[in-house]
PDB file of C-alpha atoms in Angstrom:
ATOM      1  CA  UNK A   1       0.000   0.000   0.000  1.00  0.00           C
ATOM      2  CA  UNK A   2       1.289   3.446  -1.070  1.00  0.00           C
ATOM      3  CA  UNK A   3       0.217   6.573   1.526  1.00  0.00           C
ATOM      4  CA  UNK A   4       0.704  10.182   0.193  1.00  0.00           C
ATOM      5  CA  UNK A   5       0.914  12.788   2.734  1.00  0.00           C
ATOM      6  CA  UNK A   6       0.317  16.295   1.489  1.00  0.00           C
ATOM      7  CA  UNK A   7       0.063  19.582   3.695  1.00  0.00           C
ATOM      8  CA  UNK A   8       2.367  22.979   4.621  1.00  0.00           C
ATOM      9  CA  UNK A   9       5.046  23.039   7.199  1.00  0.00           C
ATOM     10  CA  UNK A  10       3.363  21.112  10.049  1.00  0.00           C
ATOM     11  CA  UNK A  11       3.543  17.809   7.748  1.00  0.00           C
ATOM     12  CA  UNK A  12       6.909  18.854   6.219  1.00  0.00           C
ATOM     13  CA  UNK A  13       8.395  18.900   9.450  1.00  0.00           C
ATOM     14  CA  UNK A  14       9.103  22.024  11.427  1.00  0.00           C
ATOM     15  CA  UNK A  15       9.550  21.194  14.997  1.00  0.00           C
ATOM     16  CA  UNK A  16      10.867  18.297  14.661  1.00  0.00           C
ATOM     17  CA  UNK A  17      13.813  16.156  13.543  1.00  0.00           C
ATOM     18  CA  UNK A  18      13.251  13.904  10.054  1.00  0.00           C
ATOM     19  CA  UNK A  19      12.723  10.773  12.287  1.00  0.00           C
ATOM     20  CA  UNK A  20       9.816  12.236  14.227  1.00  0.00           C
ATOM     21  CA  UNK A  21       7.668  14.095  11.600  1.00  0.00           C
ATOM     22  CA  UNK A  22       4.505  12.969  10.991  1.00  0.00           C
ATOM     23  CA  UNK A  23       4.802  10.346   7.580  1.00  0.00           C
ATOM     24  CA  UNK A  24       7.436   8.776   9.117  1.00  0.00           C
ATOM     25  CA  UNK A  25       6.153   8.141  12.791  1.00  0.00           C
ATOM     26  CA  UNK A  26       3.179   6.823  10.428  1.00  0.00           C
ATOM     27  CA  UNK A  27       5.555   4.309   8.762  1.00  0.00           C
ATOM     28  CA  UNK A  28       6.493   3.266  11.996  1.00  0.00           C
ATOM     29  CA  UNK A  29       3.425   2.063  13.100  1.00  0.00           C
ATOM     30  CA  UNK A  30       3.016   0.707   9.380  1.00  0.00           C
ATOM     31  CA  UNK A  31       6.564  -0.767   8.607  1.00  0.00           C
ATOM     32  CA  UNK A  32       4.771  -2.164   5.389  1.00  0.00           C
ATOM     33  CA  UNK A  33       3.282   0.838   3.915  1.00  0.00           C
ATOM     34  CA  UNK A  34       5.566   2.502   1.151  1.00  0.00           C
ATOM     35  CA  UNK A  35       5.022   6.467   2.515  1.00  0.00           C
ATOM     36  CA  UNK A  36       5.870   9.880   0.944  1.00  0.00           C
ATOM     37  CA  UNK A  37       5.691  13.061   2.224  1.00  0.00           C
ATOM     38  CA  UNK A  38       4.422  15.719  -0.509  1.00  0.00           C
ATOM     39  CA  UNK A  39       4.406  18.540   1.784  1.00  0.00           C
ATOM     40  CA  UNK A  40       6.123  22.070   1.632  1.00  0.00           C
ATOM     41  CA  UNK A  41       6.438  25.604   3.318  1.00  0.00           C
ATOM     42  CA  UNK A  42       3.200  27.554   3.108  1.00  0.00           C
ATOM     43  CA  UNK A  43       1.292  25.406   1.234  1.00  0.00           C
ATOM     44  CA  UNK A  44      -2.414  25.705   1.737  1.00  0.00           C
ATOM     45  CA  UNK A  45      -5.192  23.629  -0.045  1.00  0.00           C
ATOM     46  CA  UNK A  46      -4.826  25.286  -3.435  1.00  0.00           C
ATOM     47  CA  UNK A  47      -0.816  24.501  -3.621  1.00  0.00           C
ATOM     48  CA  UNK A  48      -1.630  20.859  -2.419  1.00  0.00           C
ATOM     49  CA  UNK A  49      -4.619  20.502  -5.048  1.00  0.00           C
ATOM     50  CA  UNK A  50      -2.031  21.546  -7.973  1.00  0.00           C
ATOM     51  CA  UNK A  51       1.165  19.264  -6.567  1.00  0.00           C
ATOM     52  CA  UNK A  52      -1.777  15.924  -5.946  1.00  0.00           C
ATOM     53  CA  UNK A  53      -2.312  16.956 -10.326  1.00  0.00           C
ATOM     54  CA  UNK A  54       0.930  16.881 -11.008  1.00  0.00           C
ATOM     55  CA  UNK A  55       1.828  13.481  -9.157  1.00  0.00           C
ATOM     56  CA  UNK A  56      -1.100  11.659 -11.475  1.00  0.00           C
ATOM     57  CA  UNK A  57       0.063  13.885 -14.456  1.00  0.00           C
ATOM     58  CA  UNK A  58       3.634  11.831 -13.973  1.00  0.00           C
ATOM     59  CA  UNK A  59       1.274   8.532 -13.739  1.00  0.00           C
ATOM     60  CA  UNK A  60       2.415   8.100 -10.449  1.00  0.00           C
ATOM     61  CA  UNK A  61      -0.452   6.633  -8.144  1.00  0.00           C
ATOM     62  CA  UNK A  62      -1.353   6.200  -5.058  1.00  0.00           C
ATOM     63  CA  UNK A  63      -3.563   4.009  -2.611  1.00  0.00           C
ATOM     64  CA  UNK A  64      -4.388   6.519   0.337  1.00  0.00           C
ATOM     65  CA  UNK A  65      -3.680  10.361   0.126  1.00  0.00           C
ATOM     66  CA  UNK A  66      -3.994  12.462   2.757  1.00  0.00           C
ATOM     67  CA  UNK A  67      -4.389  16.491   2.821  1.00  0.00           C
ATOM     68  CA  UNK A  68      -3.646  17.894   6.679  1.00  0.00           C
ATOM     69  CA  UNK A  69      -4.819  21.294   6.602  1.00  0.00           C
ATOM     70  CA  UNK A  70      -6.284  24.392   8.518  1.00  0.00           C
ATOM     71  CA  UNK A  71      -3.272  26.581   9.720  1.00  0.00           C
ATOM     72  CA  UNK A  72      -1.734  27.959   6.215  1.00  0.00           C
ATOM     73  CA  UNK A  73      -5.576  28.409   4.736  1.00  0.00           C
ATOM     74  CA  UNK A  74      -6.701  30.550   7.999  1.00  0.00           C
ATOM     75  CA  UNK A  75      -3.546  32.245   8.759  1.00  0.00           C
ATOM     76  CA  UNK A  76      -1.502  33.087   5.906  1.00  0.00           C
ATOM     77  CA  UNK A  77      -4.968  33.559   3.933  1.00  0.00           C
ATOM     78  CA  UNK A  78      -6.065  36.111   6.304  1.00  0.00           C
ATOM     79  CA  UNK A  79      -3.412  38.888   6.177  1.00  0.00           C
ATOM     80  CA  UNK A  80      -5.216  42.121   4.274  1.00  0.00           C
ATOM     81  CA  UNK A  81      -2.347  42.075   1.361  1.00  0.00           C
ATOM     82  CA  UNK A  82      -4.462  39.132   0.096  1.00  0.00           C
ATOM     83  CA  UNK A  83      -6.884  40.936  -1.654  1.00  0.00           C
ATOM     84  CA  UNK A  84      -8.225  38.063  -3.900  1.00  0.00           C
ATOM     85  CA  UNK A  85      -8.920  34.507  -3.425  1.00  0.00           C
ATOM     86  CA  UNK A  86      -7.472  31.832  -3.665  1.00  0.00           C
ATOM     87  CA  UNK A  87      -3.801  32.961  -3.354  1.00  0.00           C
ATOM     88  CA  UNK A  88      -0.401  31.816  -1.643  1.00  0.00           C
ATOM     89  CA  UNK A  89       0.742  34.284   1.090  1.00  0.00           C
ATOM     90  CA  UNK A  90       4.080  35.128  -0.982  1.00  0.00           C
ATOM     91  CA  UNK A  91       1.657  36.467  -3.874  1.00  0.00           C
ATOM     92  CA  UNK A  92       2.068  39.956  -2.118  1.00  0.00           C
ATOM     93  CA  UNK A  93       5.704  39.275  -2.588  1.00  0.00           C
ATOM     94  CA  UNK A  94       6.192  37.654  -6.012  1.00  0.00           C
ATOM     95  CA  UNK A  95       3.500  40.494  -7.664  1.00  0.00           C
ATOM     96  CA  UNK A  96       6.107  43.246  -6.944  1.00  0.00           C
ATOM     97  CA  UNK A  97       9.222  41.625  -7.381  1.00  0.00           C
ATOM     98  CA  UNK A  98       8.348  39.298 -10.297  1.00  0.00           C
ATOM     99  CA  UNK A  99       8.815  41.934 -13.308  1.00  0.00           C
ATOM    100  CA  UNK A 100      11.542  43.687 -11.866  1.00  0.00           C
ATOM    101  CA  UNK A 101      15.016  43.782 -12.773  1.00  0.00           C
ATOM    102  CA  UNK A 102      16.586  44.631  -9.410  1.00  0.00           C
ATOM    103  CA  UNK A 103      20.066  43.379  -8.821  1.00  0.00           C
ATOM    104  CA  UNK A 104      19.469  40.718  -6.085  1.00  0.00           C
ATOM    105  CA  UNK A 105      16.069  39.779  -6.403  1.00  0.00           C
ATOM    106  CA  UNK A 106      16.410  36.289  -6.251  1.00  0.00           C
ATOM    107  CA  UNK A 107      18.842  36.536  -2.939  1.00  0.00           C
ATOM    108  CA  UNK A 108      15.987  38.767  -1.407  1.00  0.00           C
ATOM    109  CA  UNK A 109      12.725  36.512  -2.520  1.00  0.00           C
ATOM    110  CA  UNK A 110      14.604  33.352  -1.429  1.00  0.00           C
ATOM    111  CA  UNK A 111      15.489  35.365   2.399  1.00  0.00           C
ATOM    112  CA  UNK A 112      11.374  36.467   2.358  1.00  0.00           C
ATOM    113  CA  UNK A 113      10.438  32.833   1.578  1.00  0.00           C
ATOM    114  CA  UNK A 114      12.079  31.414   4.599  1.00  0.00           C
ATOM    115  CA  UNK A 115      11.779  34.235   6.911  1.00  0.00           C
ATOM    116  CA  UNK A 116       9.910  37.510   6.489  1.00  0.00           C
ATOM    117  CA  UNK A 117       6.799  36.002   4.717  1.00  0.00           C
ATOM    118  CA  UNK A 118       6.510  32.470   6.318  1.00  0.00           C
ATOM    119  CA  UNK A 119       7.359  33.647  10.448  1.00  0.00           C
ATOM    120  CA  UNK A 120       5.945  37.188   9.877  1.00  0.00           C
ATOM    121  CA  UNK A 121       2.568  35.525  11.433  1.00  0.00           C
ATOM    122  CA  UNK A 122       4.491  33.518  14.440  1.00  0.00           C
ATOM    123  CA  UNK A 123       6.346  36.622  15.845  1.00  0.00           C
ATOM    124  CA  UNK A 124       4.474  39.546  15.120  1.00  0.00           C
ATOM    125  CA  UNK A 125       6.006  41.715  17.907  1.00  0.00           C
ATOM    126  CA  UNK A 126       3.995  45.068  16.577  1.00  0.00           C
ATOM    127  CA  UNK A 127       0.420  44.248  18.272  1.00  0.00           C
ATOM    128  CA  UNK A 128      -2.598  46.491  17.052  1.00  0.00           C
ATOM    129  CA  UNK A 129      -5.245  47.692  18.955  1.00  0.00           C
ATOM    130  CA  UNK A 130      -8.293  48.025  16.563  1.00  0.00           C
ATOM    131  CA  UNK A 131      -9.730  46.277  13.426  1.00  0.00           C
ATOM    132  CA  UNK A 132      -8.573  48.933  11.389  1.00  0.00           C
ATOM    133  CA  UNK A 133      -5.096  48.771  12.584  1.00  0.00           C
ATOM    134  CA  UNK A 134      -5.085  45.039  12.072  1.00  0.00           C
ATOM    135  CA  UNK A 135      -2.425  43.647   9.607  1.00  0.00           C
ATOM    136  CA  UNK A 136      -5.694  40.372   9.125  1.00  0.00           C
ATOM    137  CA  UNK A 137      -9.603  40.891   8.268  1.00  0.00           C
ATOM    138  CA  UNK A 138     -11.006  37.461   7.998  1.00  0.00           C
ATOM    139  CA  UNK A 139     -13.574  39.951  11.027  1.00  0.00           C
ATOM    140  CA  UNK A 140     -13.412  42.639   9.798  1.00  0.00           C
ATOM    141  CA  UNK A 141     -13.815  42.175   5.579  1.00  0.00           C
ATOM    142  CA  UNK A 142     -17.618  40.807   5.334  1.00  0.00           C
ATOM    143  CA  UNK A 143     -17.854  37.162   3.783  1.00  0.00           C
ATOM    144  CA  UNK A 144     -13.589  36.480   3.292  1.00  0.00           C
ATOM    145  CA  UNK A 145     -13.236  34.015   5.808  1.00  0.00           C
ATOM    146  CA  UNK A 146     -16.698  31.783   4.615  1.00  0.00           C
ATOM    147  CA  UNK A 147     -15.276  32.396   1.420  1.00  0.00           C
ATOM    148  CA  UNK A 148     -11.419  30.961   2.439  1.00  0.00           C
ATOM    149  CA  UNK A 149     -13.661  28.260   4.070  1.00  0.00           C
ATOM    150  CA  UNK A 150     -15.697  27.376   1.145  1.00  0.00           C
ATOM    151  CA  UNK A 151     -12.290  27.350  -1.082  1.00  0.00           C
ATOM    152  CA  UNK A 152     -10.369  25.213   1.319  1.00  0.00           C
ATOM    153  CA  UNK A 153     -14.067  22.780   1.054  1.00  0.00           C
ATOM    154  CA  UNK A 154     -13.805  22.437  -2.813  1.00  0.00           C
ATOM    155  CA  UNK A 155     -10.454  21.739  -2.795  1.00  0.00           C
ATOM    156  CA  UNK A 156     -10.651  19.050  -0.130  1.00  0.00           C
ATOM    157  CA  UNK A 157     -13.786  18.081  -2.515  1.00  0.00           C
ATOM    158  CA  UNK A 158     -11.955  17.763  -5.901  1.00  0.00           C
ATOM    159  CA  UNK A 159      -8.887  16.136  -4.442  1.00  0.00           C
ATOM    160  CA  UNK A 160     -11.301  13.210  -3.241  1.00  0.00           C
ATOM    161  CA  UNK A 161     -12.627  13.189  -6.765  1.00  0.00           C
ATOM    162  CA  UNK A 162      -9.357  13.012  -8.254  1.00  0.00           C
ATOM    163  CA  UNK A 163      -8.068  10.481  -6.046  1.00  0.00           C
ATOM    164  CA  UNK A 164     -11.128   7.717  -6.263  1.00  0.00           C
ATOM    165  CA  UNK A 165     -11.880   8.192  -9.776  1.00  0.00           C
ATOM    166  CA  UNK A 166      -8.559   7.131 -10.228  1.00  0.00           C
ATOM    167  CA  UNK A 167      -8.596   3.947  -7.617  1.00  0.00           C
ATOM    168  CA  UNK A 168      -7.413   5.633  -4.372  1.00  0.00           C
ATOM    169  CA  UNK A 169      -8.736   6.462  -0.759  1.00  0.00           C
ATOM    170  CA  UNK A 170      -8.729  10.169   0.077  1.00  0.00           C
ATOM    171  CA  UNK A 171      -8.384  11.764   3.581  1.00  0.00           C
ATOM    172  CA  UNK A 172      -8.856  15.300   4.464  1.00  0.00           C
ATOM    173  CA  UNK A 173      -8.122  16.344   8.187  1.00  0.00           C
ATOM    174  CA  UNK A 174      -8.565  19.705   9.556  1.00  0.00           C
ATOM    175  CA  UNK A 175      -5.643  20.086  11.440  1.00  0.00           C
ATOM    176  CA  UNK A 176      -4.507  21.254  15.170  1.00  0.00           C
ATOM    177  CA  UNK A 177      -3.748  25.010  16.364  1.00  0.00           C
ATOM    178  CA  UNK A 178      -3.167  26.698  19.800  1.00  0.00           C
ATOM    179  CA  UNK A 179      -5.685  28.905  18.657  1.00  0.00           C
ATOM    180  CA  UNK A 180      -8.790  26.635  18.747  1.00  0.00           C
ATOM    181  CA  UNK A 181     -10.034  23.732  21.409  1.00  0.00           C
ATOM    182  CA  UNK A 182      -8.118  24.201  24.455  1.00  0.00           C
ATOM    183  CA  UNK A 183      -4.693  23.009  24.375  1.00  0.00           C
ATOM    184  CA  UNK A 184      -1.838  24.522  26.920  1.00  0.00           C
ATOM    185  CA  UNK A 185      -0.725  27.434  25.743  1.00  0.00           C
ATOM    186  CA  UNK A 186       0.853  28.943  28.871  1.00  0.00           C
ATOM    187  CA  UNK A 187       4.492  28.892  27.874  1.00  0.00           C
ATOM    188  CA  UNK A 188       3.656  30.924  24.572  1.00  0.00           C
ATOM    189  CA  UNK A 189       3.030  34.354  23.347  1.00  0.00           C
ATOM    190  CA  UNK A 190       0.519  34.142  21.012  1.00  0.00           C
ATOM    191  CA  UNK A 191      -0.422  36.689  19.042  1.00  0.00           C
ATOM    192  CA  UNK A 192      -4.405  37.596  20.161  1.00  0.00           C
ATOM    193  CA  UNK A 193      -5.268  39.222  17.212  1.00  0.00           C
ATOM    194  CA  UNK A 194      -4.542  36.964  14.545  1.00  0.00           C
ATOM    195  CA  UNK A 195      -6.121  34.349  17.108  1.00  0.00           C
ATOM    196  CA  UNK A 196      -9.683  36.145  16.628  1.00  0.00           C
ATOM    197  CA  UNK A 197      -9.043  36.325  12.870  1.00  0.00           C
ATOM    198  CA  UNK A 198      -8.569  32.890  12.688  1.00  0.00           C
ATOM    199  CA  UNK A 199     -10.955  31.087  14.801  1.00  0.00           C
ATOM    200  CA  UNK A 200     -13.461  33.278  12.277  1.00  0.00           C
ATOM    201  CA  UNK A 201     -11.756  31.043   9.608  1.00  0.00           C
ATOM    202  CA  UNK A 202     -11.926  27.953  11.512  1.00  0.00           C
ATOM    203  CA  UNK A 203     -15.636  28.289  12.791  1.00  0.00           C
ATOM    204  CA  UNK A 204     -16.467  28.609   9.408  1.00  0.00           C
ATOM    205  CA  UNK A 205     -14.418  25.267   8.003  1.00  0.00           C
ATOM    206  CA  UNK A 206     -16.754  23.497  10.848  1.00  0.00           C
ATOM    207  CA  UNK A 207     -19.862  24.599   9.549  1.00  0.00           C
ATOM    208  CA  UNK A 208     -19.155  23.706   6.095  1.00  0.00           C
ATOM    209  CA  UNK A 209     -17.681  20.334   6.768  1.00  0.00           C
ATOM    210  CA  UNK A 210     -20.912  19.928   9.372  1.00  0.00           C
ATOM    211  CA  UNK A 211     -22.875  20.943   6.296  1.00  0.00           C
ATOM    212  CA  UNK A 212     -21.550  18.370   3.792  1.00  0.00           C
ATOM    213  CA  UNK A 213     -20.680  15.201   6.101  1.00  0.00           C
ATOM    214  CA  UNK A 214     -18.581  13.788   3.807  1.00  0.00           C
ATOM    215  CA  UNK A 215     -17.290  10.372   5.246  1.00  0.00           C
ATOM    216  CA  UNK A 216     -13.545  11.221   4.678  1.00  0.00           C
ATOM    217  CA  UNK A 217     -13.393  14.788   6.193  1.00  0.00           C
ATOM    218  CA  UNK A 218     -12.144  14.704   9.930  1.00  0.00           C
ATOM    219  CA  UNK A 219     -12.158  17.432  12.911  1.00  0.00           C
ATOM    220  CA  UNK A 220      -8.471  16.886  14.356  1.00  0.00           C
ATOM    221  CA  UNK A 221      -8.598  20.593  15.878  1.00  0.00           C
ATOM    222  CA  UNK A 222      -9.641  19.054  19.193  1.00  0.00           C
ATOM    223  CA  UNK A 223      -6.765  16.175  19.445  1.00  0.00           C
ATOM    224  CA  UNK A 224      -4.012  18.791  21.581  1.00  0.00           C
ATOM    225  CA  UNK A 225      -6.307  19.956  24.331  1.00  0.00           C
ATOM    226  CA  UNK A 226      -5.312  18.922  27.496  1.00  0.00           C
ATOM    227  CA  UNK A 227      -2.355  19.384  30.047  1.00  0.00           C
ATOM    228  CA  UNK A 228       0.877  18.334  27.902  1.00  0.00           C
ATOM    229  CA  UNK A 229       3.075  21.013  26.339  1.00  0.00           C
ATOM    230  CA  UNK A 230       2.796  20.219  22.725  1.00  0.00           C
ATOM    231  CA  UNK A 231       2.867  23.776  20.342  1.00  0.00           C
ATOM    232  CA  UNK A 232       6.060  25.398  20.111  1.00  0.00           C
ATOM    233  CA  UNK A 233       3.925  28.237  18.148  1.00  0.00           C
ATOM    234  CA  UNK A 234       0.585  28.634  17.090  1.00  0.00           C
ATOM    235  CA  UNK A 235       1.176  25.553  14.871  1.00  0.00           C
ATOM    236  CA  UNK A 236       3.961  24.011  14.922  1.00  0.00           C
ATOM    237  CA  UNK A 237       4.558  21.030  17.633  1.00  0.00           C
ATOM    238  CA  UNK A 238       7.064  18.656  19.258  1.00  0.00           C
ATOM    239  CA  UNK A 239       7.625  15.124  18.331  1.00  0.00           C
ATOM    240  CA  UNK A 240       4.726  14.121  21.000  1.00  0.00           C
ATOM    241  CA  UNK A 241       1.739  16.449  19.217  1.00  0.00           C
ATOM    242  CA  UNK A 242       3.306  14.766  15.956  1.00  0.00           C
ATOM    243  CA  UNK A 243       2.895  11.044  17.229  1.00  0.00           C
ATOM    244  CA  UNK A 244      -0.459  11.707  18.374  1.00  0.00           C
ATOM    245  CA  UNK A 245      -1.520  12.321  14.830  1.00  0.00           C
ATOM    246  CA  UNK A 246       0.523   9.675  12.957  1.00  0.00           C
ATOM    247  CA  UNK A 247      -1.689   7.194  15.849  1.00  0.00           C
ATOM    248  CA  UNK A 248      -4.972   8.938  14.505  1.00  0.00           C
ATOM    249  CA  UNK A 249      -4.150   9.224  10.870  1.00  0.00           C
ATOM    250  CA  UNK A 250      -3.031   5.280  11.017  1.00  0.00           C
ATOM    251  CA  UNK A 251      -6.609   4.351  12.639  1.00  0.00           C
ATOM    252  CA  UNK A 252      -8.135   5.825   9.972  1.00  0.00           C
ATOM    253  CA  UNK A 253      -6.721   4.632   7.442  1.00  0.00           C
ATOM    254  CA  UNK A 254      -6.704   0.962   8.856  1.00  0.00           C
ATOM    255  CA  UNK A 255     -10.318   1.743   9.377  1.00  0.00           C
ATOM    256  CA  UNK A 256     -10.914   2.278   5.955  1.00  0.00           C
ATOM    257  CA  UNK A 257      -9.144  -0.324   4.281  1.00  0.00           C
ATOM    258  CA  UNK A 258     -10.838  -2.517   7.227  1.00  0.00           C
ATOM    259  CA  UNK A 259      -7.962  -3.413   9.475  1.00  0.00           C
ATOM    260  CA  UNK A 260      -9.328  -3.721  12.813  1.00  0.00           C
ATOM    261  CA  UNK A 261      -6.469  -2.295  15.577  1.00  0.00           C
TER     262      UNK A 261
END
């Protein structure tokens, strides 16, 4: 059996060492499952929609996939520089320095990439007072975060359709984040305001997959509340918040290819 993992920096890794991410601590508890790991920096649905096309566009295949998103569609979505949906949060970026012919640009895109653009959301030390002073307005712009909702929904909704039209199983999860359920946050400083913005996001993403009940959509948000120390950000976690996942992800997919545990 062939698992494909797909999703931003929380599957790719960053946290934790290589050994205790969550594919592999997956393939550990499935030593005969081949596993990849798809994911990359910033990707949100959109990003993971296009890469899952261009794996069957190689003919590559795959038995299970599974999408583990949530934190890059709520967060890096809601900034007010993304002015039209969907997007990337580097399109701000790439629109002014693409047609330029500035000495340096790649140096300077490649330092935004890995550092202004992608932690500008995890250590935000400038904190705003009002929702006009607000860098985010998933609150305060009418209808954006239903709208980042209902994107993140069809793309969760055409991946499935990809994937079992062409043989496969298809898992969507709506990930973790210190900013919903009630996990311990106490040793972190998170930022409040981008908080409110996206719960907005995330109350939204539970209506719609309420709404639809699709059979291969499930609420993970819940699975870090409790006493352990497990965020080292709004997002990202330790090896222990990454094993609990690779034990829920394996159930389900067990459960679906009817392996009892």
């Amino acid at each position: 059996m062939t698992v494909r993992f797909f999703g931003g920096s929380t599957m790719w890794g960053e946290g934790s060492d290589s050994e205790h991410t969550i594919p592999p601590l997956f393939n550990k508890l499935n030593p005969g499952v081949k596993v990849t790991n798809h994911a990359q920096l910033a990707y949100n649905t959109r990003q993971e929609l296009d890469a899952l096309i261009s794996l069957y566009s190689k003919d590559e295949s795959a038995d299970v996939v599974v999408f583990y998103d949530g934190v890059n569609d709520a967060a890096f979505l809601c900034p007010k520089e993304i002015d039209e949906l969907p997007a990337h949060r580097l399109v701000p970026m790439y629109r002014d320095k693409l047609y330029t012919s500035k000495t340096g640009m790649v140096k300077d895109i490649a330092a935004k990439v890995f550092l202004a653009n992608i932690l500008k959301v995890v250590y935000k030390f400038t904190k705003k007072d009002t929702p006009e002073d607000s860098p985010y307005d998933c609150l305060s712009k009418p209808g954006k975060a239903e709208e980042i909702a209902g994107i993140m929904m069809k793309n969760w909704e055409l991946a499935n359709e990809i994937v079992t039209n062409r043989g496969g199983k298809f898992i969507a999860i709506l990930q973790p984040a210190a900013f919903v359920g009630k996990p311990r946050t106490d040793h972190l400083k998170l930022d409040e305001d981008l908080g409110k913005n996206f719960a907005e996001v995330y109350r939204h993403i539970q209506l719609k997959i309420k709404e639809r009940n699709h059979p291969w959509i499930f609420d993970l948000s819940n699975k870090f509340d409790g006493s352990d120390h497990i965020y080292i950000d709004f997002c990202h976690v330790s090896p222990n918040g990454n094993e609990i996942i690779a034990k829920e992800i394996s159930d389900l997919v067990n459960r679906m290819n009817g392996i009892s545990q």
